[in-house]
Amino acid sequence: MSVIKKCLFPAAGYGTRFLPATKAMPKEMLPIVTKPLIQYGVEEAMDAGITEIGVVTGRGKRAIEDHFDISCELEQEIAGSDKEELLNSTRDIMDRCTFSYTRQAEMKGLGHAILVGEALIGREPFAVVLADDYCVTEGDGVLTQMVKLYEKYQCSIVAIEEVPVDETHKYGVIAGELEADGVYRVHNMVEKPAPKDAPSNLAIIGRYILSPDIFDVIRSTPPGKNGEMQITDALQIQAQQGKVIGYRFKGRRFDCGSVDGFIEATNYTYKLQSN
Ligand code: G1P
């Protein structure tokens, strides 16, 4: 049984880059081939032994709740047909996981979204998945890799990857000491720095394991970039105490928060599935 039992999915954002598709549909429900982005994230969590899923939603996000629920009419309609097996993956998730939801009424940053999720997490270490970072791996999923690392380091962990220097303004960026293969002890973190202010080109991607004291730290961290509560700033406080690991995960990540990344992920997955 995993030491990490809960995973939080901040999913209240508008997804304006995908308008008009996201006018009435959550961006987390955009499909890569036939499966919505958030389902890939939930499956990654489940593979890591996590079965308690918490989702921070907002207005217009009800489709996420419906997706992880029974759809009586539809299921009756396809019962006994060759279409039935297309719902096996969601059935499996529903058999093994519990879902709880809470709403973020105002968009005040990722740190705020995570703080809103406190009601679903309580006081235990937990994972965070940003579903629009879609990750593909050959072996263990990214969260499985991170849970294994948590067992050793017992502190907050952020997944990182190298990005081109001119793209640091899109990410939280870390600097740290290499402690083991792919493992950095983080000493500095900056949210979306201009290339000239970036401490490195190691960018945080949407996978975190957070120690439970993070909620108190977020509460006491002043607003940062864009006047929002940034998880990067809260983690920087933990990092100054040597309590954050940056982990260069094994695998490939697609930025499905951008149209280009989304199309790339779709083509990649379609090819993979049709081989
Ligand atoms: C958020 C975080 C950022 C991180 C990124 C990963 O930014 O604030 O630190 O690098 O997710 O995708 P967002 O992409 O939500 O603007």
PDB file of C-alpha atoms and ligand atoms in Angstrom:
ATOM      1  CA  MET A   1       0.000   0.000   0.000  1.00  0.00           C
ATOM      2  CA  SER A   2       1.302   3.404  -0.980  1.00  0.00           C
ATOM      3  CA  VAL A   3       2.241   5.921   1.718  1.00  0.00           C
ATOM      4  CA  ILE A   4       0.549   8.488  -0.495  1.00  0.00           C
ATOM      5  CA  LYS A   5      -3.158   7.737  -0.595  1.00  0.00           C
ATOM      6  CA  LYS A   6      -4.627  10.960  -1.910  1.00  0.00           C
ATOM      7  CA  CYS A   7      -4.234  12.961  -5.078  1.00  0.00           C
ATOM      8  CA  LEU A   8      -5.557  16.453  -5.675  1.00  0.00           C
ATOM      9  CA  PHE A   9      -6.536  17.682  -9.132  1.00  0.00           C
ATOM     10  CA  PRO A  10      -6.821  21.465  -9.331  1.00  0.00           C
ATOM     11  CA  ALA A  11      -9.355  21.807 -12.156  1.00  0.00           C
ATOM     12  CA  ALA A  12     -11.074  25.150 -11.797  1.00  0.00           C
ATOM     13  CA  GLY A  13      -9.193  27.011 -14.562  1.00  0.00           C
ATOM     14  CA  TYR A  14     -11.024  28.331 -17.617  1.00  0.00           C
ATOM     15  CA  GLY A  15      -8.868  26.930 -20.410  1.00  0.00           C
ATOM     16  CA  THR A  16      -9.236  30.123 -22.436  1.00  0.00           C
ATOM     17  CA  ARG A  17      -6.603  28.987 -24.938  1.00  0.00           C
ATOM     18  CA  PHE A  18      -9.058  26.384 -26.177  1.00  0.00           C
ATOM     19  CA  LEU A  19     -12.080  28.635 -26.681  1.00  0.00           C
ATOM     20  CA  PRO A  20     -14.641  28.097 -28.036  1.00  0.00           C
ATOM     21  CA  ALA A  21     -14.191  24.359 -27.220  1.00  0.00           C
ATOM     22  CA  THR A  22     -13.964  25.122 -23.508  1.00  0.00           C
ATOM     23  CA  LYS A  23     -16.884  27.532 -23.346  1.00  0.00           C
ATOM     24  CA  ALA A  24     -19.225  24.935 -21.855  1.00  0.00           C
ATOM     25  CA  MET A  25     -16.790  22.019 -21.400  1.00  0.00           C
ATOM     26  CA  PRO A  26     -13.979  21.746 -18.832  1.00  0.00           C
ATOM     27  CA  LYS A  27     -10.516  21.790 -20.438  1.00  0.00           C
ATOM     28  CA  GLU A  28      -9.734  18.691 -18.356  1.00  0.00           C
ATOM     29  CA  MET A  29     -12.316  16.822 -20.451  1.00  0.00           C
ATOM     30  CA  LEU A  30     -10.564  17.493 -23.762  1.00  0.00           C
ATOM     31  CA  PRO A  31      -9.767  14.039 -25.143  1.00  0.00           C
ATOM     32  CA  ILE A  32      -6.405  12.709 -26.215  1.00  0.00           C
ATOM     33  CA  VAL A  33      -7.823  10.345 -28.859  1.00  0.00           C
ATOM     34  CA  THR A  34     -10.809   8.936 -26.893  1.00  0.00           C
ATOM     35  CA  LYS A  35      -9.892   9.524 -23.239  1.00  0.00           C
ATOM     36  CA  PRO A  36     -10.187  12.838 -21.431  1.00  0.00           C
ATOM     37  CA  LEU A  37      -7.002  14.390 -20.058  1.00  0.00           C
ATOM     38  CA  ILE A  38      -8.142  14.088 -16.457  1.00  0.00           C
ATOM     39  CA  GLN A  39      -8.677  10.353 -16.837  1.00  0.00           C
ATOM     40  CA  TYR A  40      -5.047   9.867 -17.837  1.00  0.00           C
ATOM     41  CA  GLY A  41      -4.095  11.738 -14.662  1.00  0.00           C
ATOM     42  CA  VAL A  42      -6.383   9.614 -12.487  1.00  0.00           C
ATOM     43  CA  GLU A  43      -4.992   6.422 -14.050  1.00  0.00           C
ATOM     44  CA  GLU A  44      -1.448   7.641 -13.340  1.00  0.00           C
ATOM     45  CA  ALA A  45      -2.435   8.201  -9.696  1.00  0.00           C
ATOM     46  CA  MET A  46      -4.098   4.789  -9.485  1.00  0.00           C
ATOM     47  CA  ASP A  47      -0.971   3.122 -10.903  1.00  0.00           C
ATOM     48  CA  ALA A  48       0.953   4.783  -8.057  1.00  0.00           C
ATOM     49  CA  GLY A  49      -1.359   3.079  -5.518  1.00  0.00           C
ATOM     50  CA  ILE A  50      -3.442   6.211  -4.901  1.00  0.00           C
ATOM     51  CA  THR A  51      -7.185   5.646  -4.663  1.00  0.00           C
ATOM     52  CA  GLU A  52      -8.591   8.774  -3.018  1.00  0.00           C
ATOM     53  CA  ILE A  53      -9.083  11.411  -5.654  1.00  0.00           C
ATOM     54  CA  GLY A  54      -9.900  15.007  -4.734  1.00  0.00           C
ATOM     55  CA  VAL A  55     -10.891  17.497  -7.415  1.00  0.00           C
ATOM     56  CA  VAL A  56     -10.958  21.259  -6.972  1.00  0.00           C
ATOM     57  CA  THR A  57     -13.584  22.343  -9.463  1.00  0.00           C
ATOM     58  CA  GLY A  58     -15.394  25.533 -10.355  1.00  0.00           C
ATOM     59  CA  ARG A  59     -18.394  26.691 -12.280  1.00  0.00           C
ATOM     60  CA  GLY A  60     -19.070  24.769 -15.486  1.00  0.00           C
ATOM     61  CA  LYS A  61     -17.080  21.719 -14.442  1.00  0.00           C
ATOM     62  CA  ARG A  62     -19.880  19.283 -13.739  1.00  0.00           C
ATOM     63  CA  ALA A  63     -18.878  17.052 -16.666  1.00  0.00           C
ATOM     64  CA  ILE A  64     -15.874  15.903 -14.608  1.00  0.00           C
ATOM     65  CA  GLU A  65     -18.147  14.550 -11.861  1.00  0.00           C
ATOM     66  CA  ASP A  66     -20.435  12.902 -14.411  1.00  0.00           C
ATOM     67  CA  HIS A  67     -17.471  11.283 -16.141  1.00  0.00           C
ATOM     68  CA  PHE A  68     -16.475   9.363 -13.015  1.00  0.00           C
ATOM     69  CA  ASP A  69     -20.026   8.192 -12.347  1.00  0.00           C
ATOM     70  CA  ILE A  70     -22.465   5.696 -13.794  1.00  0.00           C
ATOM     71  CA  SER A  71     -24.453   6.855 -16.812  1.00  0.00           C
ATOM     72  CA  CYS A  72     -27.527   4.597 -16.531  1.00  0.00           C
ATOM     73  CA  GLU A  73     -29.241   5.294 -19.851  1.00  0.00           C
ATOM     74  CA  LEU A  74     -26.057   5.098 -21.880  1.00  0.00           C
ATOM     75  CA  GLU A  75     -24.930   1.918 -20.171  1.00  0.00           C
ATOM     76  CA  GLN A  76     -28.310   0.243 -20.708  1.00  0.00           C
ATOM     77  CA  GLU A  77     -28.179   1.279 -24.324  1.00  0.00           C
ATOM     78  CA  ILE A  78     -24.815  -0.336 -25.039  1.00  0.00           C
ATOM     79  CA  ALA A  79     -25.200  -3.364 -22.707  1.00  0.00           C
ATOM     80  CA  GLY A  80     -24.398  -6.581 -24.571  1.00  0.00           C
ATOM     81  CA  SER A  81     -22.912  -4.748 -27.575  1.00  0.00           C
ATOM     82  CA  ASP A  82     -19.268  -4.530 -28.575  1.00  0.00           C
ATOM     83  CA  LYS A  83     -19.270  -0.927 -27.322  1.00  0.00           C
ATOM     84  CA  GLU A  84     -19.613  -2.025 -23.713  1.00  0.00           C
ATOM     85  CA  GLU A  85     -15.896  -2.602 -23.242  1.00  0.00           C
ATOM     86  CA  LEU A  86     -15.174   1.015 -24.153  1.00  0.00           C
ATOM     87  CA  LEU A  87     -16.346   1.918 -20.668  1.00  0.00           C
ATOM     88  CA  ASN A  88     -14.148  -0.677 -18.913  1.00  0.00           C
ATOM     89  CA  SER A  89     -11.483   1.857 -18.016  1.00  0.00           C
ATOM     90  CA  THR A  90     -13.887   4.243 -16.274  1.00  0.00           C
ATOM     91  CA  ARG A  91     -15.620   1.313 -14.524  1.00  0.00           C
ATOM     92  CA  ASP A  92     -12.267   0.108 -13.230  1.00  0.00           C
ATOM     93  CA  ILE A  93     -11.485   3.585 -11.894  1.00  0.00           C
ATOM     94  CA  MET A  94     -14.889   3.820 -10.203  1.00  0.00           C
ATOM     95  CA  ASP A  95     -14.450   0.371  -8.626  1.00  0.00           C
ATOM     96  CA  ARG A  96     -11.081   1.254  -7.165  1.00  0.00           C
ATOM     97  CA  CYS A  97     -11.202   4.968  -6.383  1.00  0.00           C
ATOM     98  CA  THR A  98     -13.332   7.352  -4.372  1.00  0.00           C
ATOM     99  CA  PHE A  99     -13.927  10.872  -5.635  1.00  0.00           C
ATOM    100  CA  SER A 100     -14.568  14.006  -3.656  1.00  0.00           C
ATOM    101  CA  TYR A 101     -15.060  17.509  -4.949  1.00  0.00           C
ATOM    102  CA  THR A 102     -14.847  21.014  -3.663  1.00  0.00           C
ATOM    103  CA  ARG A 103     -15.215  24.311  -5.461  1.00  0.00           C
ATOM    104  CA  GLN A 104     -12.762  27.136  -5.858  1.00  0.00           C
ATOM    105  CA  ALA A 105     -15.066  30.137  -6.082  1.00  0.00           C
ATOM    106  CA  GLU A 106     -12.385  32.620  -7.126  1.00  0.00           C
ATOM    107  CA  MET A 107      -9.276  32.127  -9.271  1.00  0.00           C
ATOM    108  CA  LYS A 108      -6.469  33.223  -6.989  1.00  0.00           C
ATOM    109  CA  GLY A 109      -3.645  31.018  -8.234  1.00  0.00           C
ATOM    110  CA  LEU A 110      -2.474  27.414  -7.958  1.00  0.00           C
ATOM    111  CA  GLY A 111      -1.456  27.873  -4.303  1.00  0.00           C
ATOM    112  CA  HIS A 112      -4.991  29.016  -3.544  1.00  0.00           C
ATOM    113  CA  ALA A 113      -6.518  26.077  -5.454  1.00  0.00           C
ATOM    114  CA  ILE A 114      -4.401  23.661  -3.413  1.00  0.00           C
ATOM    115  CA  LEU A 115      -5.383  25.425  -0.190  1.00  0.00           C
ATOM    116  CA  VAL A 116      -9.057  25.042  -1.139  1.00  0.00           C
ATOM    117  CA  GLY A 117      -8.297  21.313  -1.487  1.00  0.00           C
ATOM    118  CA  GLU A 118      -7.197  21.113   2.161  1.00  0.00           C
ATOM    119  CA  ALA A 119     -10.730  20.081   3.118  1.00  0.00           C
ATOM    120  CA  LEU A 120     -10.331  16.971   0.935  1.00  0.00           C
ATOM    121  CA  ILE A 121      -6.814  16.086   2.067  1.00  0.00           C
ATOM    122  CA  GLY A 122      -6.539  16.702   5.805  1.00  0.00           C
ATOM    123  CA  ARG A 123      -3.110  16.219   7.374  1.00  0.00           C
ATOM    124  CA  GLU A 124      -1.183  13.731   5.308  1.00  0.00           C
ATOM    125  CA  PRO A 125       1.278  13.895   2.423  1.00  0.00           C
ATOM    126  CA  PHE A 126      -0.500  13.986  -0.936  1.00  0.00           C
ATOM    127  CA  ALA A 127       0.084  14.183  -4.668  1.00  0.00           C
ATOM    128  CA  VAL A 128      -1.021  16.967  -7.008  1.00  0.00           C
ATOM    129  CA  VAL A 129      -1.621  16.453 -10.721  1.00  0.00           C
ATOM    130  CA  LEU A 130      -2.209  19.249 -13.221  1.00  0.00           C
ATOM    131  CA  ALA A 131      -4.100  17.292 -15.854  1.00  0.00           C
ATOM    132  CA  ASP A 132      -3.000  19.465 -18.754  1.00  0.00           C
ATOM    133  CA  ASP A 133       0.552  18.211 -18.271  1.00  0.00           C
ATOM    134  CA  TYR A 134       0.078  14.853 -19.960  1.00  0.00           C
ATOM    135  CA  CYS A 135       2.909  12.424 -19.267  1.00  0.00           C
ATOM    136  CA  VAL A 136       3.859   9.292 -21.151  1.00  0.00           C
ATOM    137  CA  THR A 137       6.382   6.815 -19.771  1.00  0.00           C
ATOM    138  CA  GLU A 138       7.753   3.440 -20.775  1.00  0.00           C
ATOM    139  CA  GLY A 139       8.003   1.969 -17.289  1.00  0.00           C
ATOM    140  CA  ASP A 140       6.601   3.403 -14.070  1.00  0.00           C
ATOM    141  CA  GLY A 141       4.308   6.411 -14.394  1.00  0.00           C
ATOM    142  CA  VAL A 142       5.651   9.750 -13.161  1.00  0.00           C
ATOM    143  CA  LEU A 143       3.669   9.639  -9.894  1.00  0.00           C
ATOM    144  CA  THR A 144       4.852   6.075  -9.203  1.00  0.00           C
ATOM    145  CA  GLN A 145       8.440   7.272  -9.622  1.00  0.00           C
ATOM    146  CA  MET A 146       7.755  10.166  -7.247  1.00  0.00           C
ATOM    147  CA  VAL A 147       6.003   8.068  -4.603  1.00  0.00           C
ATOM    148  CA  LYS A 148       9.034   5.767  -4.504  1.00  0.00           C
ATOM    149  CA  LEU A 149      11.248   8.817  -4.011  1.00  0.00           C
ATOM    150  CA  TYR A 150       8.978  10.128  -1.251  1.00  0.00           C
ATOM    151  CA  GLU A 151       9.495   6.894   0.684  1.00  0.00           C
ATOM    152  CA  LYS A 152      13.191   7.757   0.788  1.00  0.00           C
ATOM    153  CA  TYR A 153      13.180  11.555   1.235  1.00  0.00           C
ATOM    154  CA  GLN A 154       9.905  12.174   3.156  1.00  0.00           C
ATOM    155  CA  CYS A 155       9.581  15.773   1.958  1.00  0.00           C
ATOM    156  CA  SER A 156       7.918  17.730  -0.824  1.00  0.00           C
ATOM    157  CA  ILE A 157       8.912  16.708  -4.363  1.00  0.00           C
ATOM    158  CA  VAL A 158       8.419  18.552  -7.645  1.00  0.00           C
ATOM    159  CA  ALA A 159       8.793  16.920 -11.054  1.00  0.00           C
ATOM    160  CA  ILE A 160      11.162  18.876 -13.274  1.00  0.00           C
ATOM    161  CA  GLU A 161      12.412  18.889 -16.839  1.00  0.00           C
ATOM    162  CA  GLU A 162      14.857  20.935 -18.861  1.00  0.00           C
ATOM    163  CA  VAL A 163      13.189  23.588 -21.004  1.00  0.00           C
ATOM    164  CA  PRO A 164      14.644  25.988 -23.577  1.00  0.00           C
ATOM    165  CA  VAL A 165      15.982  29.071 -21.771  1.00  0.00           C
ATOM    166  CA  ASP A 166      13.539  31.390 -23.564  1.00  0.00           C
ATOM    167  CA  GLU A 167      10.592  29.471 -22.070  1.00  0.00           C
ATOM    168  CA  THR A 168      11.356  29.895 -18.366  1.00  0.00           C
ATOM    169  CA  HIS A 169       8.606  32.542 -18.109  1.00  0.00           C
ATOM    170  CA  LYS A 170       5.999  29.785 -18.501  1.00  0.00           C
ATOM    171  CA  TYR A 171       7.075  27.734 -15.481  1.00  0.00           C
ATOM    172  CA  GLY A 172       8.195  27.597 -11.901  1.00  0.00           C
ATOM    173  CA  VAL A 173      11.986  27.221 -12.150  1.00  0.00           C
ATOM    174  CA  ILE A 174      14.291  25.615  -9.585  1.00  0.00           C
ATOM    175  CA  ALA A 175      17.964  25.598  -8.709  1.00  0.00           C
ATOM    176  CA  GLY A 176      19.552  22.966  -6.508  1.00  0.00           C
ATOM    177  CA  GLU A 177      22.388  20.578  -5.766  1.00  0.00           C
ATOM    178  CA  LEU A 178      22.456  17.282  -7.592  1.00  0.00           C
ATOM    179  CA  GLU A 179      22.155  14.685  -4.838  1.00  0.00           C
ATOM    180  CA  ALA A 180      21.625  11.484  -6.812  1.00  0.00           C
ATOM    181  CA  ASP A 181      20.832  10.556 -10.389  1.00  0.00           C
ATOM    182  CA  GLY A 182      18.074  12.992 -11.441  1.00  0.00           C
ATOM    183  CA  VAL A 183      17.505  14.114  -7.836  1.00  0.00           C
ATOM    184  CA  TYR A 184      18.171  17.726  -6.798  1.00  0.00           C
ATOM    185  CA  ARG A 185      18.007  19.208  -3.300  1.00  0.00           C
ATOM    186  CA  VAL A 186      16.270  22.450  -4.194  1.00  0.00           C
ATOM    187  CA  HIS A 187      17.555  25.705  -2.704  1.00  0.00           C
ATOM    188  CA  ASN A 188      15.825  28.236  -4.920  1.00  0.00           C
ATOM    189  CA  MET A 189      12.502  28.391  -6.748  1.00  0.00           C
ATOM    190  CA  VAL A 190      11.071  31.234  -8.812  1.00  0.00           C
ATOM    191  CA  GLU A 191       7.630  31.422 -10.423  1.00  0.00           C
ATOM    192  CA  LYS A 192       7.715  32.219 -14.142  1.00  0.00           C
ATOM    193  CA  PRO A 193      10.988  34.196 -14.249  1.00  0.00           C
ATOM    194  CA  ALA A 194      12.188  36.032 -17.351  1.00  0.00           C
ATOM    195  CA  PRO A 195      15.166  34.128 -18.835  1.00  0.00           C
ATOM    196  CA  LYS A 196      17.627  36.648 -17.349  1.00  0.00           C
ATOM    197  CA  ASP A 197      16.221  36.079 -13.826  1.00  0.00           C
ATOM    198  CA  ALA A 198      15.864  32.291 -14.085  1.00  0.00           C
ATOM    199  CA  PRO A 199      18.082  30.361 -11.650  1.00  0.00           C
ATOM    200  CA  SER A 200      18.401  27.521 -14.228  1.00  0.00           C
ATOM    201  CA  ASN A 201      16.406  25.984 -17.047  1.00  0.00           C
ATOM    202  CA  LEU A 202      14.947  23.234 -14.846  1.00  0.00           C
ATOM    203  CA  ALA A 203      11.193  23.802 -14.957  1.00  0.00           C
ATOM    204  CA  ILE A 204       8.527  22.406 -12.681  1.00  0.00           C
ATOM    205  CA  ILE A 205       5.871  20.367 -14.474  1.00  0.00           C
ATOM    206  CA  GLY A 206       2.444  19.519 -13.117  1.00  0.00           C
ATOM    207  CA  ARG A 207       3.299  16.697 -10.717  1.00  0.00           C
ATOM    208  CA  TYR A 208       3.935  17.366  -7.027  1.00  0.00           C
ATOM    209  CA  ILE A 209       4.081  15.479  -3.778  1.00  0.00           C
ATOM    210  CA  LEU A 210       3.477  17.862  -0.913  1.00  0.00           C
ATOM    211  CA  SER A 211       4.063  17.428   2.795  1.00  0.00           C
ATOM    212  CA  PRO A 212       1.004  18.286   4.920  1.00  0.00           C
ATOM    213  CA  ASP A 213       2.530  21.435   6.456  1.00  0.00           C
ATOM    214  CA  ILE A 214       2.241  23.004   2.973  1.00  0.00           C
ATOM    215  CA  PHE A 215      -1.243  24.294   3.817  1.00  0.00           C
ATOM    216  CA  ASP A 216       0.033  26.400   6.725  1.00  0.00           C
ATOM    217  CA  VAL A 217       2.938  27.575   4.579  1.00  0.00           C
ATOM    218  CA  ILE A 218       0.596  28.649   1.745  1.00  0.00           C
ATOM    219  CA  ARG A 219      -1.553  30.526   4.262  1.00  0.00           C
ATOM    220  CA  SER A 220       1.441  32.498   5.485  1.00  0.00           C
ATOM    221  CA  THR A 221       2.959  33.187   2.039  1.00  0.00           C
ATOM    222  CA  PRO A 222       2.175  36.613   0.548  1.00  0.00           C
ATOM    223  CA  PRO A 223       0.734  36.803  -2.997  1.00  0.00           C
ATOM    224  CA  GLY A 224       3.378  36.523  -5.708  1.00  0.00           C
ATOM    225  CA  LYS A 225       3.416  36.589  -9.522  1.00  0.00           C
ATOM    226  CA  ASN A 226       0.285  38.282 -10.919  1.00  0.00           C
ATOM    227  CA  GLY A 227      -0.893  38.975  -7.350  1.00  0.00           C
ATOM    228  CA  GLU A 228      -1.845  35.283  -6.999  1.00  0.00           C
ATOM    229  CA  MET A 229      -1.050  32.706  -4.322  1.00  0.00           C
ATOM    230  CA  GLN A 230       1.712  30.667  -5.930  1.00  0.00           C
ATOM    231  CA  ILE A 231       2.562  27.120  -4.865  1.00  0.00           C
ATOM    232  CA  THR A 232       6.112  27.816  -6.082  1.00  0.00           C
ATOM    233  CA  ASP A 233       6.488  30.583  -3.453  1.00  0.00           C
ATOM    234  CA  ALA A 234       5.210  28.328  -0.660  1.00  0.00           C
ATOM    235  CA  LEU A 235       7.580  25.574  -1.767  1.00  0.00           C
ATOM    236  CA  GLN A 236      10.421  28.096  -1.774  1.00  0.00           C
ATOM    237  CA  ILE A 237       9.890  28.463   2.007  1.00  0.00           C
ATOM    238  CA  GLN A 238      10.200  24.694   2.422  1.00  0.00           C
ATOM    239  CA  ALA A 239      13.198  24.681   0.062  1.00  0.00           C
ATOM    240  CA  GLN A 240      15.045  27.167   2.272  1.00  0.00           C
ATOM    241  CA  GLN A 241      14.834  24.527   5.005  1.00  0.00           C
ATOM    242  CA  GLY A 242      16.193  21.885   2.618  1.00  0.00           C
ATOM    243  CA  LYS A 243      12.810  20.198   2.399  1.00  0.00           C
ATOM    244  CA  VAL A 244      12.126  20.138  -1.339  1.00  0.00           C
ATOM    245  CA  ILE A 245      13.416  17.648  -3.883  1.00  0.00           C
ATOM    246  CA  GLY A 246      13.409  18.352  -7.623  1.00  0.00           C
ATOM    247  CA  TYR A 247      13.096  15.147  -9.606  1.00  0.00           C
ATOM    248  CA  ARG A 248      13.921  14.796 -13.274  1.00  0.00           C
ATOM    249  CA  PHE A 249      11.315  12.220 -14.101  1.00  0.00           C
ATOM    250  CA  LYS A 250      11.783   9.499 -16.693  1.00  0.00           C
ATOM    251  CA  GLY A 251       9.317   9.939 -19.516  1.00  0.00           C
ATOM    252  CA  ARG A 252       7.904  12.534 -21.846  1.00  0.00           C
ATOM    253  CA  ARG A 253       5.539  15.345 -21.023  1.00  0.00           C
ATOM    254  CA  PHE A 254       3.226  17.192 -23.372  1.00  0.00           C
ATOM    255  CA  ASP A 255       1.942  20.659 -22.531  1.00  0.00           C
ATOM    256  CA  CYS A 256      -1.728  20.082 -23.282  1.00  0.00           C
ATOM    257  CA  GLY A 257      -2.529  23.518 -21.908  1.00  0.00           C
ATOM    258  CA  SER A 258      -1.368  24.803 -25.315  1.00  0.00           C
ATOM    259  CA  VAL A 259      -2.930  23.928 -28.656  1.00  0.00           C
ATOM    260  CA  ASP A 260       0.433  22.874 -30.135  1.00  0.00           C
ATOM    261  CA  GLY A 261       1.225  20.550 -27.232  1.00  0.00           C
ATOM    262  CA  PHE A 262      -2.269  19.121 -27.331  1.00  0.00           C
ATOM    263  CA  ILE A 263      -2.046  18.295 -31.041  1.00  0.00           C
ATOM    264  CA  GLU A 264       1.424  16.789 -30.559  1.00  0.00           C
ATOM    265  CA  ALA A 265       0.121  14.604 -27.709  1.00  0.00           C
ATOM    266  CA  THR A 266      -2.856  13.538 -29.791  1.00  0.00           C
ATOM    267  CA  ASN A 267      -0.724  12.534 -32.781  1.00  0.00           C
ATOM    268  CA  TYR A 268       1.794  10.739 -30.561  1.00  0.00           C
ATOM    269  CA  THR A 269      -0.879   8.764 -28.697  1.00  0.00           C
ATOM    270  CA  TYR A 270      -2.855   7.936 -31.827  1.00  0.00           C
ATOM    271  CA  LYS A 271       0.266   6.498 -33.453  1.00  0.00           C
ATOM    272  CA  LEU A 272       1.119   4.563 -30.294  1.00  0.00           C
ATOM    273  CA  GLN A 273      -2.382   3.086 -30.100  1.00  0.00           C
ATOM    274  CA  SER A 274      -2.619   2.156 -33.759  1.00  0.00           C
ATOM    275  CA  ASN A 275       0.699   0.219 -33.719  1.00  0.00           C
TER     276      ASN A 275
HETATM  277  C1  G1P B   1       1.651  26.137 -12.942  1.00  0.00           C
HETATM  278  C2  G1P B   1       2.682  26.530 -11.878  1.00  0.00           C
HETATM  279  C3  G1P B   1       4.085  26.529 -12.478  1.00  0.00           C
HETATM  280  C4  G1P B   1       4.380  25.190 -13.136  1.00  0.00           C
HETATM  281  C5  G1P B   1       3.284  24.846 -14.167  1.00  0.00           C
HETATM  282  C6  G1P B   1       3.456  23.437 -14.699  1.00  0.00           C
HETATM  283  O1  G1P B   1       1.567  27.173 -13.889  1.00  0.00           O
HETATM  284  O2  G1P B   1       2.342  27.788 -11.345  1.00  0.00           O
HETATM  285  O3  G1P B   1       5.024  26.777 -11.464  1.00  0.00           O
HETATM  286  O4  G1P B   1       5.641  25.236 -13.755  1.00  0.00           O
HETATM  287  O5  G1P B   1       1.978  24.911 -13.567  1.00  0.00           O
HETATM  288  O6  G1P B   1       2.563  23.188 -15.744  1.00  0.00           O
HETATM  289  P1  G1P B   1       0.364  27.275 -14.974  1.00  0.00           P
HETATM  290  O7  G1P B   1       0.778  26.408 -16.125  1.00  0.00           O
HETATM  291  O8  G1P B   1      -0.857  26.770 -14.296  1.00  0.00           O
HETATM  292  O9  G1P B   1       0.299  28.711 -15.347  1.00  0.00           O
END
